[in-house]
Tab-separated table of C-alpha atoms in Angstrom:
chain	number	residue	atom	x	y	z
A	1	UNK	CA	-17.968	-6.738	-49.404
A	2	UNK	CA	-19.418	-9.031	-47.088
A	3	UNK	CA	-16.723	-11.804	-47.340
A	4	UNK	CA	-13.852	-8.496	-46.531
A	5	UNK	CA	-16.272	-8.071	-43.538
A	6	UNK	CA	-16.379	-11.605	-42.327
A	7	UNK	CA	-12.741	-11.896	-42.910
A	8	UNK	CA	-12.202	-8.442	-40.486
A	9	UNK	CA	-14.855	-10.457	-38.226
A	10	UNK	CA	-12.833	-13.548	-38.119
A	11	UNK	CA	-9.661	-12.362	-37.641
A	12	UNK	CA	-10.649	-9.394	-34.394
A	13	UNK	CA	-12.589	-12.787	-33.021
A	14	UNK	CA	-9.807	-14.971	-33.479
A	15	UNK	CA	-7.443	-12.066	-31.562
A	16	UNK	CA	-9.432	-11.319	-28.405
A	17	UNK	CA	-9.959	-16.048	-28.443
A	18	UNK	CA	-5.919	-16.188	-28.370
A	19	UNK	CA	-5.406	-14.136	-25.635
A	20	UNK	CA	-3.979	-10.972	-25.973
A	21	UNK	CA	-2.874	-10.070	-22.506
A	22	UNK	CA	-1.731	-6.561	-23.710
A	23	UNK	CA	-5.286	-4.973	-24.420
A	24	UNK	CA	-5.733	-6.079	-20.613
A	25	UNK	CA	-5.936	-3.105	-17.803
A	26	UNK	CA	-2.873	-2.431	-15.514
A	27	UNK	CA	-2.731	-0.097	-12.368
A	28	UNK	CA	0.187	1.666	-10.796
A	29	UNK	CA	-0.341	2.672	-7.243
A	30	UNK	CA	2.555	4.691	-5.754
A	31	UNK	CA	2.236	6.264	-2.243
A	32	UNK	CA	4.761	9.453	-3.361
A	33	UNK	CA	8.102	9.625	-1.281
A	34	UNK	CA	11.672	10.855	-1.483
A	35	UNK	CA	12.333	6.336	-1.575
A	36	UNK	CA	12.220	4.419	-4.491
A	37	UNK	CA	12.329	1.408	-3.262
A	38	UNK	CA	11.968	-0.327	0.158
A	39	UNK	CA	15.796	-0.332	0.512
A	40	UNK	CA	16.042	3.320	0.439
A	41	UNK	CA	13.459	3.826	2.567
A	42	UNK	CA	15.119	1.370	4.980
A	43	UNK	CA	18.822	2.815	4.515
A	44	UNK	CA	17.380	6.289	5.166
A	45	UNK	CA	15.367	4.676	8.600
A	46	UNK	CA	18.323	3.106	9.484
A	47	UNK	CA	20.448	6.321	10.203
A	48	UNK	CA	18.112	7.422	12.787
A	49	UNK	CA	19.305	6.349	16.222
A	50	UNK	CA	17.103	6.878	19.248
A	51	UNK	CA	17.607	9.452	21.902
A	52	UNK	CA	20.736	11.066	19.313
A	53	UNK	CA	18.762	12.385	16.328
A	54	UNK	CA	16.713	15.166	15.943
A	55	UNK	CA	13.757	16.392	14.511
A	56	UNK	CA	15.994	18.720	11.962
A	57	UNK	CA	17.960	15.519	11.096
A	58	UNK	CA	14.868	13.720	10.439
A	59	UNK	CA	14.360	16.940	8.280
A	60	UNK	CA	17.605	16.544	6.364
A	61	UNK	CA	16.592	12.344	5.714
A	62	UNK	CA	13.042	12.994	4.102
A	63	UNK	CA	11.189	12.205	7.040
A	64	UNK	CA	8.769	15.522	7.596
A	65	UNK	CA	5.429	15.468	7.550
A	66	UNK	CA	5.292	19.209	6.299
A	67	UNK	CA	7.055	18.353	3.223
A	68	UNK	CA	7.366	14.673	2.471
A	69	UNK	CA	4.190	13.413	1.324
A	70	UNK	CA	2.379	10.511	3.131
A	71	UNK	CA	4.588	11.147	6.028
A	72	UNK	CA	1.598	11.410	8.879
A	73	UNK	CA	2.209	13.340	12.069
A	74	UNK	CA	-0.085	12.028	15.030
A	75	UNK	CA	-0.134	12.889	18.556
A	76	UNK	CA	0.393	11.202	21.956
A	77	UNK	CA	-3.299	9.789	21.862
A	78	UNK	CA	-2.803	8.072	18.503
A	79	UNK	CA	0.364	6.901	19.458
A	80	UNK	CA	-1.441	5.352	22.594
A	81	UNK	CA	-3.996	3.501	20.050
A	82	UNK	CA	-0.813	1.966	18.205
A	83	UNK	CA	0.989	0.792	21.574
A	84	UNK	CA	-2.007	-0.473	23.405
A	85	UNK	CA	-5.218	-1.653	21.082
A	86	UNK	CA	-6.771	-3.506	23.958
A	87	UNK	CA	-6.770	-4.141	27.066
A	88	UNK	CA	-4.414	-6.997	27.402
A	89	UNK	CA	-1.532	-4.700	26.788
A	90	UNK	CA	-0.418	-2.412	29.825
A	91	UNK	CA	1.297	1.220	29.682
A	92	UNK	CA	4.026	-1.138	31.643
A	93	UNK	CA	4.664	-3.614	28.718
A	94	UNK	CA	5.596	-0.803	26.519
A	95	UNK	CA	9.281	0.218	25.821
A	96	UNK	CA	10.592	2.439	28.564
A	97	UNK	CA	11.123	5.345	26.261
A	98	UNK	CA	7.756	5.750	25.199
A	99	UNK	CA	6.522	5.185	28.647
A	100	UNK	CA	8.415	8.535	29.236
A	101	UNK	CA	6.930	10.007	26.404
A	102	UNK	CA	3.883	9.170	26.695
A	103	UNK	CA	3.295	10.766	30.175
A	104	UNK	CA	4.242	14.268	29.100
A	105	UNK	CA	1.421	13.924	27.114
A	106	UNK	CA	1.281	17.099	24.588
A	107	UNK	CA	5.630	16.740	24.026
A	108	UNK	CA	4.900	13.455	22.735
A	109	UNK	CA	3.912	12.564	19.042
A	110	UNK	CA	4.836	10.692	15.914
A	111	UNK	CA	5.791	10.374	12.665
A	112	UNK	CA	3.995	7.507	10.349
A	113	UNK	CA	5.423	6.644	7.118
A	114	UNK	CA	4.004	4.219	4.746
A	115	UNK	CA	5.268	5.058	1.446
A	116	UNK	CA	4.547	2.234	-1.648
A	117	UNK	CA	4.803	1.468	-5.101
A	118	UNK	CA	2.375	-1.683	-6.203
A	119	UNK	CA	1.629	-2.537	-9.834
A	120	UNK	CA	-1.797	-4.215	-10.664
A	121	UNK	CA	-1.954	-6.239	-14.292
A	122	UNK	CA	-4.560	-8.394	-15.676
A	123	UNK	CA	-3.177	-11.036	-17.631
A	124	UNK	CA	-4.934	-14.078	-19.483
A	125	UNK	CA	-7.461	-14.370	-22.188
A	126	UNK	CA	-9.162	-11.391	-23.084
A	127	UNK	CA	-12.545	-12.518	-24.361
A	128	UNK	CA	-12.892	-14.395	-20.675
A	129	UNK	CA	-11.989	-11.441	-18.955
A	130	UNK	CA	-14.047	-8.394	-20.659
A	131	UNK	CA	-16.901	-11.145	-20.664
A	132	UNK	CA	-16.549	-11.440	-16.727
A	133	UNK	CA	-15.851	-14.933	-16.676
A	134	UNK	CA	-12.234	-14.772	-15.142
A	135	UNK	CA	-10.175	-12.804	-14.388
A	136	UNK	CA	-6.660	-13.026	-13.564
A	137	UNK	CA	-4.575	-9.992	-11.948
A	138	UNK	CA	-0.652	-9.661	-10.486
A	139	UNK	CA	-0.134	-7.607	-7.750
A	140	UNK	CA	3.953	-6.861	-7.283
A	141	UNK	CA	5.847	-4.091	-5.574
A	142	UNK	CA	7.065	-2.866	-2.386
A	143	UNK	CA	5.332	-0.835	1.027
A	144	UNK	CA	7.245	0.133	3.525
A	145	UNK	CA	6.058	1.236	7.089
A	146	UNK	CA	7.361	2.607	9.663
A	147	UNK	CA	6.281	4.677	13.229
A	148	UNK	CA	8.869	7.264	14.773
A	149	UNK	CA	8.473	8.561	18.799
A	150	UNK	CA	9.353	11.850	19.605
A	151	UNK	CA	9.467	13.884	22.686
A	152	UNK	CA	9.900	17.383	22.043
A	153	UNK	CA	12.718	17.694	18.971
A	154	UNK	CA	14.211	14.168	20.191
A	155	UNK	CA	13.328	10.540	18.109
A	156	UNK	CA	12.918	8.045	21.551
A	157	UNK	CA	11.636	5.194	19.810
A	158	UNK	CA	11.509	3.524	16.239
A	159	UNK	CA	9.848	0.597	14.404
A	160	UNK	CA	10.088	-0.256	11.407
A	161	UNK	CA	8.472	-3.498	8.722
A	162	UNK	CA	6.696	-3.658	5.767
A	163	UNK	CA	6.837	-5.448	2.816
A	164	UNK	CA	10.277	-5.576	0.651
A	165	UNK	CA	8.805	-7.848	-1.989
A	166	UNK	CA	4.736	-7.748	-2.953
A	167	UNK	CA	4.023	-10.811	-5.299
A	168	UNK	CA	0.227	-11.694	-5.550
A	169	UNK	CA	-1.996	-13.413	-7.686
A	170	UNK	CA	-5.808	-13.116	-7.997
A	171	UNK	CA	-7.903	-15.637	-9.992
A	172	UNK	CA	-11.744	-14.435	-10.394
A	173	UNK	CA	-13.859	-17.026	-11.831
A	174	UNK	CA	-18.072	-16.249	-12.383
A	175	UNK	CA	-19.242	-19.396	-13.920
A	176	UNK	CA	-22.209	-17.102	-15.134
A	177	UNK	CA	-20.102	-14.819	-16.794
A	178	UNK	CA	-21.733	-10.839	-17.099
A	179	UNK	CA	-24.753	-12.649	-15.490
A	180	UNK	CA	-23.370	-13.205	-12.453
A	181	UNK	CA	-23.870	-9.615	-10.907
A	182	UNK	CA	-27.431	-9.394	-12.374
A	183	UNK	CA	-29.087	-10.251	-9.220
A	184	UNK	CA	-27.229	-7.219	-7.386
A	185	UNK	CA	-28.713	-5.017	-10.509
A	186	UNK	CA	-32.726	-6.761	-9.832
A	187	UNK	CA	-32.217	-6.340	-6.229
A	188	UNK	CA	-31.437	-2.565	-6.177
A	189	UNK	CA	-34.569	-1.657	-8.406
């Protein structure tokens, strides 16, 4: 019996030594959205056209903060926080159109959109990694972001960016392994 066991012993240590990246953790994180995919998102942006569509339209493209989730609505004194963040930018340095929205004050808001989809996998050897001596991760996907100015029913003003390609990689190393974070555990008691 105990050579079976040693054998069993032998060949689970000789599995997690070789690496098997596929008993690793891996995280999805998708922002939900009528887009799949950055293009869509920017096709759809792309229709609107400033001081021509309206707020139905937007409606119509997926862009509705009362249906569409992690569509945010904000109003005039957000948008003021997103076109001046100090005081080196002036209400003059902004783009006519929202100068005109921005002084009717309560007829002026926004849209913000920032839908994503980012994957998160470990990869590597596993016996490093559950013992907390490295730890390597990919980060890949897409976000998109974008901020839409309306006065009233009317889009005045549009911006768009983001990312169309998320490729990242994270190397952890603790030389100490699962004793690394043992002085955070001593110092809390």
């Amino acid at each position: 019996m105990s050579t079976l066991l040693k054998a069993v012993t032998g060949l689970l240590f000789g599995t997690l030594l070789t690496g098997c990246s596929s008993l690793l953790p891996r995280v999805e994180n998708t922002t939900e959205s009528p887009w799949h995919s950055f293009e869509d998102a920017q096709e759809d942006f792309e229709k609107i056209v400033p001081g021509q569509t309206t707020i139905s339209q937007l409606k119509e493209l997926g862009f509705d903060p009362y249906v569409s989730p992690n569509v945010s609505l904000i109003n005039y004194l957000d948008l003021i926080q997103h076109f001046i963040p100090n005081s080196s930018i002036e209400m003059e340095d902004l783009p006519p159109s929202v100068q005109a929205c921005l002084y009717v004050k309560e007829e002026c808001y926004g849209y913000v959109i920032e839908p994503s989809v980012i994957h998160s996998k470990r990869y590597g050897n596993v016996a490093l990694d559950v013992l907390n001596f490295k730890k390597l991760t990919q980060v890949s996907g897409w976000r998109f972001k974008a901020l839409l100015v309306l006065k009233k029913d009317l889009v005045v003003y549009k911006l768009a960016g983001g990312e169309p390609n998320v490729l990242k990689f994270e190397k952890k190393n603790n030389p100490l392994g699962p004793l690394q974070d043992i002085g955070d555990v001593l110092r809390f008691k």
